[in-house]
GROMACS .gro file of C-alpha atoms in nm:
model
  455
    1MET     CA    1   0.163   0.263  -6.437
    2ARG     CA    2   0.402   0.342  -6.152
    3LYS     CA    3   0.192   0.647  -6.054
    4ALA     CA    4  -0.124   0.438  -6.055
    5LEU     CA    5   0.036   0.176  -5.827
    6HIS     CA    6   0.158   0.448  -5.593
    7ALA     CA    7  -0.189   0.600  -5.574
    8LEU     CA    8  -0.341   0.257  -5.506
    9CYS     CA    9  -0.094   0.197  -5.221
   10VAL     CA   10  -0.174   0.535  -5.067
   11LEU     CA   11  -0.547   0.469  -5.084
   12THR     CA   12  -0.504   0.120  -4.936
   13MET     CA   13  -0.294   0.250  -4.646
   14ALA     CA   14  -0.546   0.525  -4.579
   15ALA     CA   15  -0.830   0.274  -4.574
   16LEU     CA   16  -0.642   0.051  -4.328
   17ALA     CA   17  -0.569   0.349  -4.106
   18VAL     CA   18  -0.936   0.443  -4.101
   19ARG     CA   19  -1.031   0.084  -4.020
   20ALA     CA   20  -0.777   0.064  -3.735
   21ALA     CA   21  -0.864   0.396  -3.573
   22PRO     CA   22  -1.168   0.383  -3.344
   23ALA     CA   23  -1.449   0.618  -3.435
   24SER     CA   24  -1.449   0.932  -3.223
   25VAL     CA   25  -1.788   1.071  -3.327
   26PHE     CA   26  -2.114   0.883  -3.277
   27ALA     CA   27  -2.476   0.986  -3.306
   28ILE     CA   28  -2.747   0.771  -3.149
   29ARG     CA   29  -3.050   0.895  -3.341
   30GLY     CA   30  -3.420   0.863  -3.267
   31ALA     CA   31  -3.381   0.679  -2.935
   32ARG     CA   32  -3.560   0.711  -2.604
   33ILE     CA   33  -3.316   0.896  -2.375
   34VAL     CA   34  -3.333   0.864  -1.996
   35THR     CA   35  -3.124   1.161  -1.887
   36VAL     CA   36  -3.180   1.098  -1.509
   37SER     CA   37  -3.106   1.463  -1.429
   38GLY     CA   38  -3.402   1.584  -1.634
   39PRO     CA   39  -3.711   1.460  -1.816
   40VAL     CA   40  -3.705   1.156  -2.042
   41ILE     CA   41  -3.665   1.245  -2.411
   42GLU     CA   42  -3.896   1.009  -2.596
   43LYS     CA   43  -3.731   1.051  -2.935
   44GLY     CA   44  -3.398   1.228  -2.937
   45THR     CA   45  -3.034   1.214  -3.034
   46VAL     CA   46  -2.715   1.186  -2.832
   47LEU     CA   47  -2.403   1.314  -3.006
   48ILE     CA   48  -2.066   1.187  -2.881
   49ARG     CA   49  -1.733   1.341  -2.978
   50ASP     CA   50  -1.385   1.269  -2.842
   51GLY     CA   51  -1.513   1.091  -2.534
   52LEU     CA   52  -1.767   1.355  -2.429
   53ILE     CA   53  -2.137   1.418  -2.480
   54GLU     CA   54  -2.134   1.702  -2.730
   55ASP     CA   55  -2.510   1.745  -2.747
   56VAL     CA   56  -2.837   1.579  -2.651
   57GLY     CA   57  -3.195   1.663  -2.742
   58THR     CA   58  -3.461   1.648  -3.010
   59ALA     CA   59  -3.302   1.893  -3.255
   60VAL     CA   60  -2.937   1.785  -3.256
   61GLN     CA   61  -2.753   1.850  -3.581
   62ILE     CA   62  -2.565   1.536  -3.683
   63PRO     CA   63  -2.227   1.618  -3.841
   64PRO     CA   64  -2.121   1.436  -4.159
   65ASP     CA   65  -1.828   1.263  -3.984
   66ALA     CA   66  -2.051   1.090  -3.727
   67TRP     CA   67  -2.116   0.717  -3.717
   68VAL     CA   68  -2.493   0.703  -3.689
   69ILE     CA   69  -2.668   0.439  -3.476
   70GLU     CA   70  -3.038   0.420  -3.550
   71GLY     CA   71  -3.208   0.427  -3.212
   72GLN     CA   72  -3.564   0.335  -3.299
   73GLY     CA   73  -3.683   0.088  -3.035
   74LEU     CA   74  -3.373   0.150  -2.821
   75THR     CA   75  -3.326   0.334  -2.491
   76VAL     CA   76  -3.015   0.524  -2.386
   77TYR     CA   77  -2.921   0.542  -2.016
   78PRO     CA   78  -2.621   0.686  -1.834
   79GLY     CA   79  -2.369   0.409  -1.776
   80LEU     CA   80  -2.421   0.225  -1.448
   81ILE     CA   81  -2.180   0.286  -1.158
   82ASP     CA   82  -2.090   0.014  -0.909
   83ALA     CA   83  -2.063   0.230  -0.597
   84LEU     CA   84  -1.836  -0.007  -0.400
   85SER     CA   85  -1.617  -0.271  -0.559
   86SER     CA   86  -1.267  -0.400  -0.616
   87LEU     CA   87  -1.300  -0.396  -0.996
   88GLY     CA   88  -0.974  -0.325  -1.175
   89LEU     CA   89  -0.761  -0.427  -0.877
   90PRO     CA   90  -0.551  -0.745  -0.869
   91GLU     CA   91  -0.716  -1.019  -0.669
   92PRO     CA   92  -0.522  -1.147  -0.366
   93ALA     CA   93  -0.478  -1.497  -0.238
   94PRO     CA   94  -0.781  -1.617  -0.039
   95ALA     CA   95  -0.791  -1.479   0.314
   96ALA     CA   96  -0.778  -1.712   0.609
   97ALA     CA   97  -1.110  -1.764   0.780
   98GLY     CA   98  -1.165  -1.570   1.099
   99THR     CA   99  -1.426  -1.386   1.293
  100ARG     CA  100  -1.533  -1.047   1.167
  101ALA     CA  101  -1.695  -0.799   1.398
  102GLY     CA  102  -1.960  -0.716   1.142
  103GLY     CA  103  -2.086  -1.076   1.143
  104ARG     CA  104  -1.914  -1.218   0.833
  105THR     CA  105  -1.596  -1.421   0.810
  106ALA     CA  106  -1.282  -1.273   0.666
  107ALA     CA  107  -1.293  -1.517   0.375
  108GLN     CA  108  -1.635  -1.386   0.281
  109GLN     CA  109  -1.534  -1.023   0.256
  110PRO     CA  110  -1.534  -0.874  -0.096
  111SER     CA  111  -1.221  -0.940  -0.299
  112GLN     CA  112  -0.958  -0.672  -0.284
  113ALA     CA  113  -0.618  -0.559  -0.392
  114SER     CA  114  -0.299  -0.598  -0.197
  115PRO     CA  115  -0.210  -0.878   0.042
  116ALA     CA  116  -0.347  -0.849   0.391
  117PRO     CA  117  -0.102  -0.685   0.626
  118GLN     CA  118   0.012  -0.925   0.894
  119ALA     CA  119  -0.104  -0.868   1.249
  120GLU     CA  120   0.170  -0.794   1.495
  121THR     CA  121   0.276  -1.091   1.706
  122ARG     CA  122   0.422  -0.868   1.977
  123PRO     CA  123   0.244  -0.605   2.190
  124ALA     CA  124   0.221  -0.263   2.027
  125GLN     CA  125   0.519  -0.048   2.121
  126GLY     CA  126   0.371   0.284   2.021
  127PRO     CA  127   0.137   0.469   1.784
  128GLU     CA  128   0.349   0.371   1.485
  129ASP     CA  129   0.248   0.005   1.532
  130ARG     CA  130  -0.078  -0.019   1.339
  131PRO     CA  131  -0.153  -0.376   1.230
  132LEU     CA  132  -0.401  -0.420   0.946
  133THR     CA  133  -0.375  -0.054   0.849
  134THR     CA  134  -0.268   0.030   0.494
  135SER     CA  135  -0.428   0.371   0.456
  136TRP     CA  136  -0.154   0.478   0.217
  137LEU     CA  137  -0.259   0.222  -0.048
  138ARG     CA  138  -0.427   0.398  -0.340
  139ALA     CA  139  -0.652   0.215  -0.582
  140ALA     CA  140  -0.551   0.466  -0.849
  141ASP     CA  141  -0.195   0.331  -0.827
  142LEU     CA  142  -0.305  -0.034  -0.835
  143VAL     CA  143  -0.571  -0.037  -1.106
  144SER     CA  144  -0.508  -0.253  -1.411
  145PRO     CA  145  -0.700  -0.295  -1.739
  146ALA     CA  146  -0.603  -0.665  -1.733
  147ASP     CA  147  -0.870  -0.752  -1.474
  148SER     CA  148  -1.091  -1.008  -1.648
  149ARG     CA  149  -1.392  -0.895  -1.443
  150LEU     CA  150  -1.405  -0.562  -1.627
  151GLU     CA  151  -1.554  -0.713  -1.940
  152THR     CA  152  -1.813  -0.906  -1.741
  153ALA     CA  153  -1.918  -0.592  -1.555
  154ARG     CA  154  -1.932  -0.392  -1.880
  155SER     CA  155  -2.160  -0.651  -2.034
  156ALA     CA  156  -2.403  -0.598  -1.745
  157GLY     CA  157  -2.414  -0.224  -1.823
  158PHE     CA  158  -2.147  -0.093  -1.584
  159THR     CA  159  -1.923   0.176  -1.725
  160ALA     CA  160  -1.763   0.301  -1.402
  161ALA     CA  161  -1.694   0.178  -1.051
  162VAL     CA  162  -1.575   0.313  -0.720
  163THR     CA  163  -1.301   0.065  -0.636
  164PHE     CA  164  -1.114   0.015  -0.309
  165PRO     CA  165  -0.844  -0.199  -0.151
  166GLN     CA  166  -1.050  -0.396   0.100
  167ARG     CA  167  -0.818  -0.595   0.327
  168GLY     CA  168  -0.752  -0.501   0.687
  169ILE     CA  169  -0.914  -0.256   0.924
  170ILE     CA  170  -0.814   0.067   0.750
  171ALA     CA  171  -0.768  -0.084   0.407
  172GLY     CA  172  -0.682   0.197   0.169
  173GLN     CA  173  -0.804   0.473  -0.054
  174GLY     CA  174  -1.049   0.422  -0.338
  175ALA     CA  175  -1.075   0.571  -0.684
  176VAL     CA  176  -1.353   0.626  -0.935
  177ILE     CA  177  -1.253   0.438  -1.248
  178ALA     CA  178  -1.385   0.381  -1.598
  179LEU     CA  179  -1.426   0.016  -1.691
  180GLY     CA  180  -1.246   0.065  -2.021
  181GLY     CA  181  -0.914   0.192  -2.151
  182GLU     CA  182  -0.591   0.036  -2.269
  183ARG     CA  183  -0.372   0.180  -1.993
  184ALA     CA  184  -0.425   0.222  -1.621
  185GLY     CA  185  -0.393   0.599  -1.637
  186GLN     CA  186  -0.679   0.619  -1.885
  187MET     CA  187  -0.911   0.441  -1.642
  188VAL     CA  188  -0.888   0.679  -1.346
  189ILE     CA  189  -1.168   0.936  -1.334
  190ALA     CA  190  -1.110   1.057  -0.976
  191SER     CA  191  -0.804   0.940  -0.786
  192SER     CA  192  -0.939   1.003  -0.435
  193ALA     CA  193  -1.280   0.858  -0.351
  194GLY     CA  194  -1.244   0.787   0.020
  195LEU     CA  195  -1.096   0.553   0.280
  196TYR     CA  196  -1.237   0.202   0.317
  197LEU     CA  197  -1.273   0.069   0.673
  198THR     CA  198  -1.384  -0.272   0.796
  199LEU     CA  199  -1.440  -0.413   1.144
  200THR     CA  200  -1.235  -0.725   1.087
  201THR     CA  201  -1.080  -0.901   1.386
  202ALA     CA  202  -0.916  -1.183   1.191
  203GLY     CA  203  -0.559  -1.264   1.284
  204PHE     CA  204  -0.558  -1.103   1.628
  205GLY     CA  205  -0.488  -1.308   1.938
  206SER     CA  206  -0.531  -1.000   2.156
  207PHE     CA  207  -0.610  -0.630   2.106
  208PRO     CA  208  -0.786  -0.534   1.889
  209GLY     CA  209  -0.947  -0.879   1.873
  210SER     CA  210  -1.306  -0.773   1.941
  211LEU     CA  211  -1.556  -0.520   1.813
  212MET     CA  212  -1.485  -0.292   2.108
  213GLY     CA  213  -1.114  -0.327   2.045
  214VAL     CA  214  -1.143  -0.246   1.674
  215LEU     CA  215  -1.350   0.065   1.744
  216ALA     CA  216  -1.095   0.176   2.003
  217TYR     CA  217  -0.818   0.107   1.751
  218ILE     CA  218  -0.985   0.322   1.482
  219ARG     CA  219  -1.060   0.595   1.734
  220GLN     CA  220  -0.694   0.606   1.837
  221VAL     CA  221  -0.577   0.628   1.475
  222TYR     CA  222  -0.802   0.930   1.417
  223LEU     CA  223  -0.689   1.095   1.741
  224ASP     CA  224  -0.329   1.039   1.631
  225ALA     CA  225  -0.409   1.182   1.287
  226GLU     CA  226  -0.552   1.500   1.437
  227HIS     CA  227  -0.250   1.544   1.663
  228TYR     CA  228  -0.022   1.480   1.364
  229ARG     CA  229  -0.209   1.741   1.157
  230LEU     CA  230  -0.178   2.004   1.430
  231ALA     CA  231   0.190   1.926   1.482
  232LYS     CA  232   0.260   1.965   1.110
  233GLU     CA  233   0.072   2.293   1.093
  234PHE     CA  234   0.256   2.428   1.397
  235TYR     CA  235   0.593   2.330   1.253
  236ALA     CA  236   0.508   2.484   0.914
  237ARG     CA  237   0.441   2.817   1.091
  238ASN     CA  238   0.730   2.792   1.339
  239PRO     CA  239   1.015   2.578   1.199
  240ALA     CA  240   1.298   2.769   1.372
  241GLY     CA  241   1.389   2.620   1.707
  242ASN     CA  242   1.136   2.334   1.687
  243GLN     CA  243   1.177   1.969   1.601
  244ARG     CA  244   0.992   1.860   1.290
  245PRO     CA  245   0.728   1.585   1.331
  246ALA     CA  246   0.828   1.249   1.188
  247TYR     CA  247   0.659   1.156   0.861
  248ASP     CA  248   0.384   0.896   0.912
  249ARG     CA  249   0.245   0.746   0.592
  250ALA     CA  250  -0.046   0.579   0.775
  251LEU     CA  251  -0.165   0.911   0.915
  252GLU     CA  252  -0.099   1.090   0.587
  253GLY     CA  253  -0.335   0.846   0.420
  254VAL     CA  254  -0.601   0.906   0.685
  255LEU     CA  255  -0.578   1.284   0.649
  256GLU     CA  256  -0.589   1.274   0.268
  257ALA     CA  257  -0.921   1.090   0.245
  258PRO     CA  258  -1.220   1.310   0.151
  259ARG     CA  259  -1.465   1.062   0.308
  260VAL     CA  260  -1.467   0.740   0.511
  261LEU     CA  261  -1.666   0.426   0.432
  262LEU     CA  262  -1.797   0.245   0.741
  263PRO     CA  263  -1.966  -0.099   0.750
  264ALA     CA  264  -2.318  -0.117   0.894
  265SER     CA  265  -2.581  -0.369   0.793
  266ARG     CA  266  -2.808  -0.411   1.098
  267ALA     CA  267  -3.004  -0.126   1.253
  268VAL     CA  268  -2.794  -0.137   1.570
  269GLU     CA  269  -2.475  -0.117   1.361
  270ILE     CA  270  -2.607   0.179   1.165
  271ASP     CA  271  -2.688   0.364   1.487
  272ARG     CA  272  -2.344   0.277   1.626
  273MET     CA  273  -2.159   0.395   1.314
  274LEU     CA  274  -2.355   0.720   1.296
  275ARG     CA  275  -2.258   0.797   1.656
  276PHE     CA  276  -1.899   0.692   1.590
  277ALA     CA  277  -1.874   0.912   1.279
  278ALA     CA  278  -2.021   1.209   1.467
  279GLU     CA  279  -1.777   1.160   1.755
  280LEU     CA  280  -1.476   1.160   1.522
  281LYS     CA  281  -1.624   1.426   1.291
  282LEU     CA  282  -1.593   1.199   0.989
  283ASN     CA  283  -1.743   1.267   0.649
  284ALA     CA  284  -1.893   0.918   0.653
  285VAL     CA  285  -2.065   0.691   0.403
  286LEU     CA  286  -2.224   0.370   0.536
  287TYR     CA  287  -2.221   0.048   0.337
  288GLY     CA  288  -2.422  -0.271   0.368
  289ALA     CA  289  -2.743  -0.117   0.507
  290HIS     CA  290  -2.978  -0.415   0.477
  291GLN     CA  291  -3.171  -0.306   0.785
  292ALA     CA  292  -3.160   0.066   0.712
  293HIS     CA  293  -3.538   0.062   0.665
  294LYS     CA  294  -3.565   0.047   1.046
  295VAL     CA  295  -3.362   0.364   1.103
  296ALA     CA  296  -3.436   0.565   0.787
  297GLY     CA  297  -3.548   0.866   0.992
  298LEU     CA  298  -3.221   0.863   1.184
  299LEU     CA  299  -3.026   0.846   0.859
  300ARG     CA  300  -3.223   1.135   0.714
  301LYS     CA  301  -3.148   1.355   1.015
  302SER     CA  302  -2.778   1.266   1.005
  303GLY     CA  303  -2.740   1.346   0.635
  304VAL     CA  304  -2.506   1.048   0.600
  305PRO     CA  305  -2.542   0.872   0.262
  306VAL     CA  306  -2.580   0.495   0.232
  307LEU     CA  307  -2.452   0.229  -0.009
  308VAL     CA  308  -2.697  -0.061  -0.026
  309SER     CA  309  -2.562  -0.408  -0.108
  310LEU     CA  310  -2.761  -0.599  -0.369
  311ARG     CA  311  -2.646  -0.927  -0.222
  312TRP     CA  312  -2.961  -0.975  -0.018
  313PRO     CA  313  -2.937  -1.201   0.288
  314GLU     CA  314  -3.035  -1.560   0.214
  315ARG     CA  315  -3.040  -1.887   0.399
  316SER     CA  316  -2.706  -2.060   0.367
  317ARG     CA  317  -2.703  -2.355   0.129
  318ASP     CA  318  -2.526  -2.555   0.397
  319ALA     CA  319  -2.786  -2.482   0.663
  320ASP     CA  320  -2.964  -2.772   0.828
  321PRO     CA  321  -3.306  -2.793   0.658
  322GLU     CA  322  -3.456  -2.919   0.982
  323GLN     CA  323  -3.336  -2.622   1.183
  324VAL     CA  324  -3.610  -2.380   1.289
  325GLU     CA  325  -3.495  -2.024   1.232
  326PRO     CA  326  -3.578  -1.742   1.475
  327LEU     CA  327  -3.843  -1.493   1.369
  328ARG     CA  328  -3.590  -1.207   1.374
  329VAL     CA  329  -3.376  -1.389   1.115
  330LEU     CA  330  -3.672  -1.453   0.887
  331GLU     CA  331  -3.781  -1.090   0.922
  332PHE     CA  332  -3.432  -0.961   0.849
  333ARG     CA  333  -3.415  -1.168   0.532
  334GLU     CA  334  -3.768  -1.084   0.418
  335LEU     CA  335  -3.753  -0.708   0.474
  336ALA     CA  336  -3.401  -0.631   0.349
  337PRO     CA  337  -3.512  -0.568  -0.015
  338SER     CA  338  -3.761  -0.306   0.112
  339THR     CA  339  -3.475  -0.087   0.234
  340PRO     CA  340  -3.419   0.109  -0.092
  341ALA     CA  341  -3.788   0.203  -0.120
  342VAL     CA  342  -3.796   0.324   0.241
  343LEU     CA  343  -3.476   0.527   0.195
  344ALA     CA  344  -3.613   0.686  -0.122
  345ARG     CA  345  -3.940   0.773   0.052
  346GLU     CA  346  -3.754   0.927   0.349
  347GLY     CA  347  -3.520   1.131   0.128
  348VAL     CA  348  -3.201   0.948   0.232
  349ARG     CA  349  -2.923   0.963  -0.025
  350PHE     CA  350  -2.837   0.611  -0.133
  351ALA     CA  351  -2.671   0.419  -0.414
  352PHE     CA  352  -2.646   0.052  -0.502
  353TYR     CA  353  -2.339  -0.166  -0.514
  354THR     CA  354  -2.335  -0.513  -0.664
  355ASP     CA  355  -2.125  -0.685  -0.395
  356GLY     CA  356  -1.974  -0.893  -0.675
  357ILE     CA  357  -2.297  -0.976  -0.863
  358TRP     CA  358  -2.222  -0.903  -1.229
  359ASN     CA  359  -2.407  -1.189  -1.391
  360VAL     CA  360  -2.687  -1.010  -1.577
  361ARG     CA  361  -2.963  -1.247  -1.471
  362GLU     CA  362  -2.861  -1.239  -1.105
  363LEU     CA  363  -2.826  -0.861  -1.110
  364VAL     CA  364  -3.170  -0.813  -1.262
  365ARG     CA  365  -3.318  -1.059  -1.012
  366ALA     CA  366  -3.163  -0.868  -0.720
  367VAL     CA  367  -3.285  -0.529  -0.845
  368ARG     CA  368  -3.631  -0.666  -0.915
  369ARG     CA  369  -3.662  -0.776  -0.554
  370ALA     CA  370  -3.619  -0.411  -0.455
  371LEU     CA  371  -3.868  -0.303  -0.724
  372GLU     CA  372  -4.124  -0.557  -0.604
  373ALA     CA  373  -4.073  -0.425  -0.249
  374GLY     CA  374  -4.182  -0.075  -0.356
  375LEU     CA  375  -3.881   0.097  -0.517
  376SER     CA  376  -3.970   0.294  -0.829
  377GLN     CA  377  -3.796   0.230  -1.161
  378GLN     CA  378  -3.680   0.592  -1.165
  379ASP     CA  379  -3.521   0.567  -0.820
  380ALA     CA  380  -3.357   0.235  -0.910
  381VAL     CA  381  -3.189   0.388  -1.215
  382ARG     CA  382  -3.081   0.692  -1.015
  383ALA     CA  383  -2.929   0.473  -0.744
  384PHE     CA  384  -2.702   0.319  -1.007
  385THR     CA  385  -2.610   0.646  -1.177
  386LEU     CA  386  -2.646   1.002  -1.054
  387SER     CA  387  -2.683   0.920  -0.683
  388ALA     CA  388  -2.358   0.723  -0.685
  389ALA     CA  389  -2.184   1.008  -0.867
  390GLU     CA  390  -2.317   1.263  -0.616
  391ILE     CA  391  -2.208   1.062  -0.313
  392PHE     CA  392  -1.850   1.041  -0.443
  393GLY     CA  393  -1.828   1.397  -0.573
  394VAL     CA  394  -1.815   1.324  -0.948
  395ALA     CA  395  -2.166   1.430  -1.052
  396ASP     CA  396  -2.012   1.708  -1.260
  397ARG     CA  397  -1.879   1.445  -1.501
  398LEU     CA  398  -2.078   1.123  -1.451
  399GLY     CA  399  -2.423   0.991  -1.371
  400SER     CA  400  -2.653   1.164  -1.621
  401ILE     CA  401  -2.682   1.237  -1.992
  402GLU     CA  402  -2.591   1.603  -2.018
  403LYS     CA  403  -2.386   1.812  -2.256
  404GLY     CA  404  -2.019   1.818  -2.158
  405LYS     CA  405  -2.021   1.506  -1.939
  406ILE     CA  406  -1.813   1.196  -2.003
  407ALA     CA  407  -1.975   0.980  -2.269
  408ASN     CA  408  -2.041   0.676  -2.049
  409LEU     CA  409  -2.367   0.536  -2.181
  410ILE     CA  410  -2.555   0.211  -2.225
  411VAL     CA  411  -2.803   0.137  -2.501
  412THR     CA  412  -3.071  -0.123  -2.432
  413ASP     CA  413  -3.359  -0.275  -2.624
  414GLY     CA  414  -3.606  -0.206  -2.344
  415GLU     CA  415  -3.647  -0.073  -1.994
  416LEU     CA  416  -3.361  -0.151  -1.756
  417PHE     CA  417  -3.401  -0.428  -1.498
  418GLN     CA  418  -3.666  -0.615  -1.696
  419GLU     CA  419  -3.613  -0.986  -1.758
  420LYS     CA  420  -3.619  -0.960  -2.138
  421THR     CA  421  -3.419  -0.638  -2.172
  422ARG     CA  422  -3.070  -0.676  -2.315
  423VAL     CA  423  -2.776  -0.436  -2.333
  424LYS     CA  424  -2.699  -0.373  -2.700
  425PHE     CA  425  -2.404  -0.133  -2.678
  426ILE     CA  426  -2.185   0.023  -2.411
  427PHE     CA  427  -1.997   0.350  -2.447
  428ILE     CA  428  -1.707   0.427  -2.215
  429ASP     CA  429  -1.519   0.752  -2.269
  430GLY     CA  430  -1.691   0.764  -2.606
  431LEU     CA  431  -1.559   0.427  -2.721
  432LYS     CA  432  -1.816   0.170  -2.827
  433TYR     CA  433  -1.817  -0.179  -2.673
  434GLU     CA  434  -2.047  -0.474  -2.729
  435PRO     CA  435  -2.151  -0.707  -2.447
  436LEU     CA  436  -2.025  -1.061  -2.415
  437PRO     CA  437  -2.255  -1.329  -2.555
  438GLU     CA  438  -2.495  -1.424  -2.280
  439ALA     CA  439  -2.452  -1.771  -2.138
  440ALA     CA  440  -2.741  -2.014  -2.149
  441PRO     CA  441  -2.940  -2.025  -1.823
  442GLU     CA  442  -2.795  -2.359  -1.721
  443GLU     CA  443  -2.441  -2.232  -1.786
  444ALA     CA  444  -2.476  -1.887  -1.633
  445GLY     CA  445  -2.498  -2.021  -1.279
  446ARG     CA  446  -2.610  -1.833  -0.973
  447ALA     CA  447  -2.410  -1.595  -0.760
  448GLU     CA  448  -2.316  -1.721  -0.418
  449PRO     CA  449  -2.591  -1.641  -0.168
  450SER     CA  450  -2.538  -1.368   0.084
  451VAL     CA  451  -2.385  -1.464   0.412
  452GLU     CA  452  -2.648  -1.442   0.680
  453VAL     CA  453  -2.584  -1.158   0.922
  454GLU     CA  454  -2.727  -1.229   1.264
  455PRO     CA  455  -2.985  -0.954   1.325
   0.00000   0.00000   0.00000
């Protein structure tokens, strides 16, 4: 009797352990597979083991330890990537309103980590005085799985994001993160994604309180960084008899960044930022890009990639309904969703970012505006997956369904970006998630409209 009880206890404990441990092997069998990097597999299997894609194809052998998901009527896509966000970073207190050189107010900038550095109240005394520069901040050090927005974004099909501190002029360094994981260290896919710059002038009573001043400010920082780099290299070769250069964390952060994100929504801003990046020899990525359709040829020649905001410009809800709007404003608003199709046709590398739109209905509505303006379904999917991974240098591990890549996948009951299509499952690092229950239309609400940028 005692032996029987002992055996029963052992079996019970083993069963509980199996129930508690997440499955590490999954097989999605008989599904339509959109690989992005290759042809669509109309009826295939994706095998996931220990967080990676172990195999994909039509003749995959399913091991006996796999949890099988029958994929008939389902489609498997690479997990979506939000190419510019603050997901996973603690949200700061609201910023004070102020003029922004790019045309938006400081309070309407995307949310970000870290409090805004305070502008100096005294004149700058030297190159070490750099108000609104926190280039040493690293999103990889700030990321937290406690961010409530992660689950919302996952439910919309996002499995990864490129996340940045976003306050100040030179705000900080981004990271590519997974939108799952119990600990911060498990979330970081690539710790160095680039340096996020804005053209904010909020908080300045004098220099650099204008667009010209901010550009001069950024130019000076990069000139200082180059001098600092040369001084360090010289001292490393000739330490004897020479004074060592003082450590400068702001310039260290500038030099560490593999790329620089620059804001540019209007055509004139895009032209200006391309010239500015060429002058400073920056490995630049432009974000915003609502009027990039006007300068697509220029972008193609430059080779500079573009992040297109899905928060299309709209008339402000507070606008006077009797006010007659200029033709250029109406044109700017009407043609912005045509930008992705024009960029795709011209061969410009581009990816989408949500600009804070994670409500599924609003996201689909925003993407459909681009589809209706001529963007192909294939290019839309690529802009959310492989293109984003290529721009940030992580295409060897994300963005497509290929053997050996991270198992970040979404499983839908139809074609992405269709009104009736729903996300059924999400896989992040091989772990299976289910989306949040979708709110009723009257409860889901609408995202705040885009702030109008004066064209």
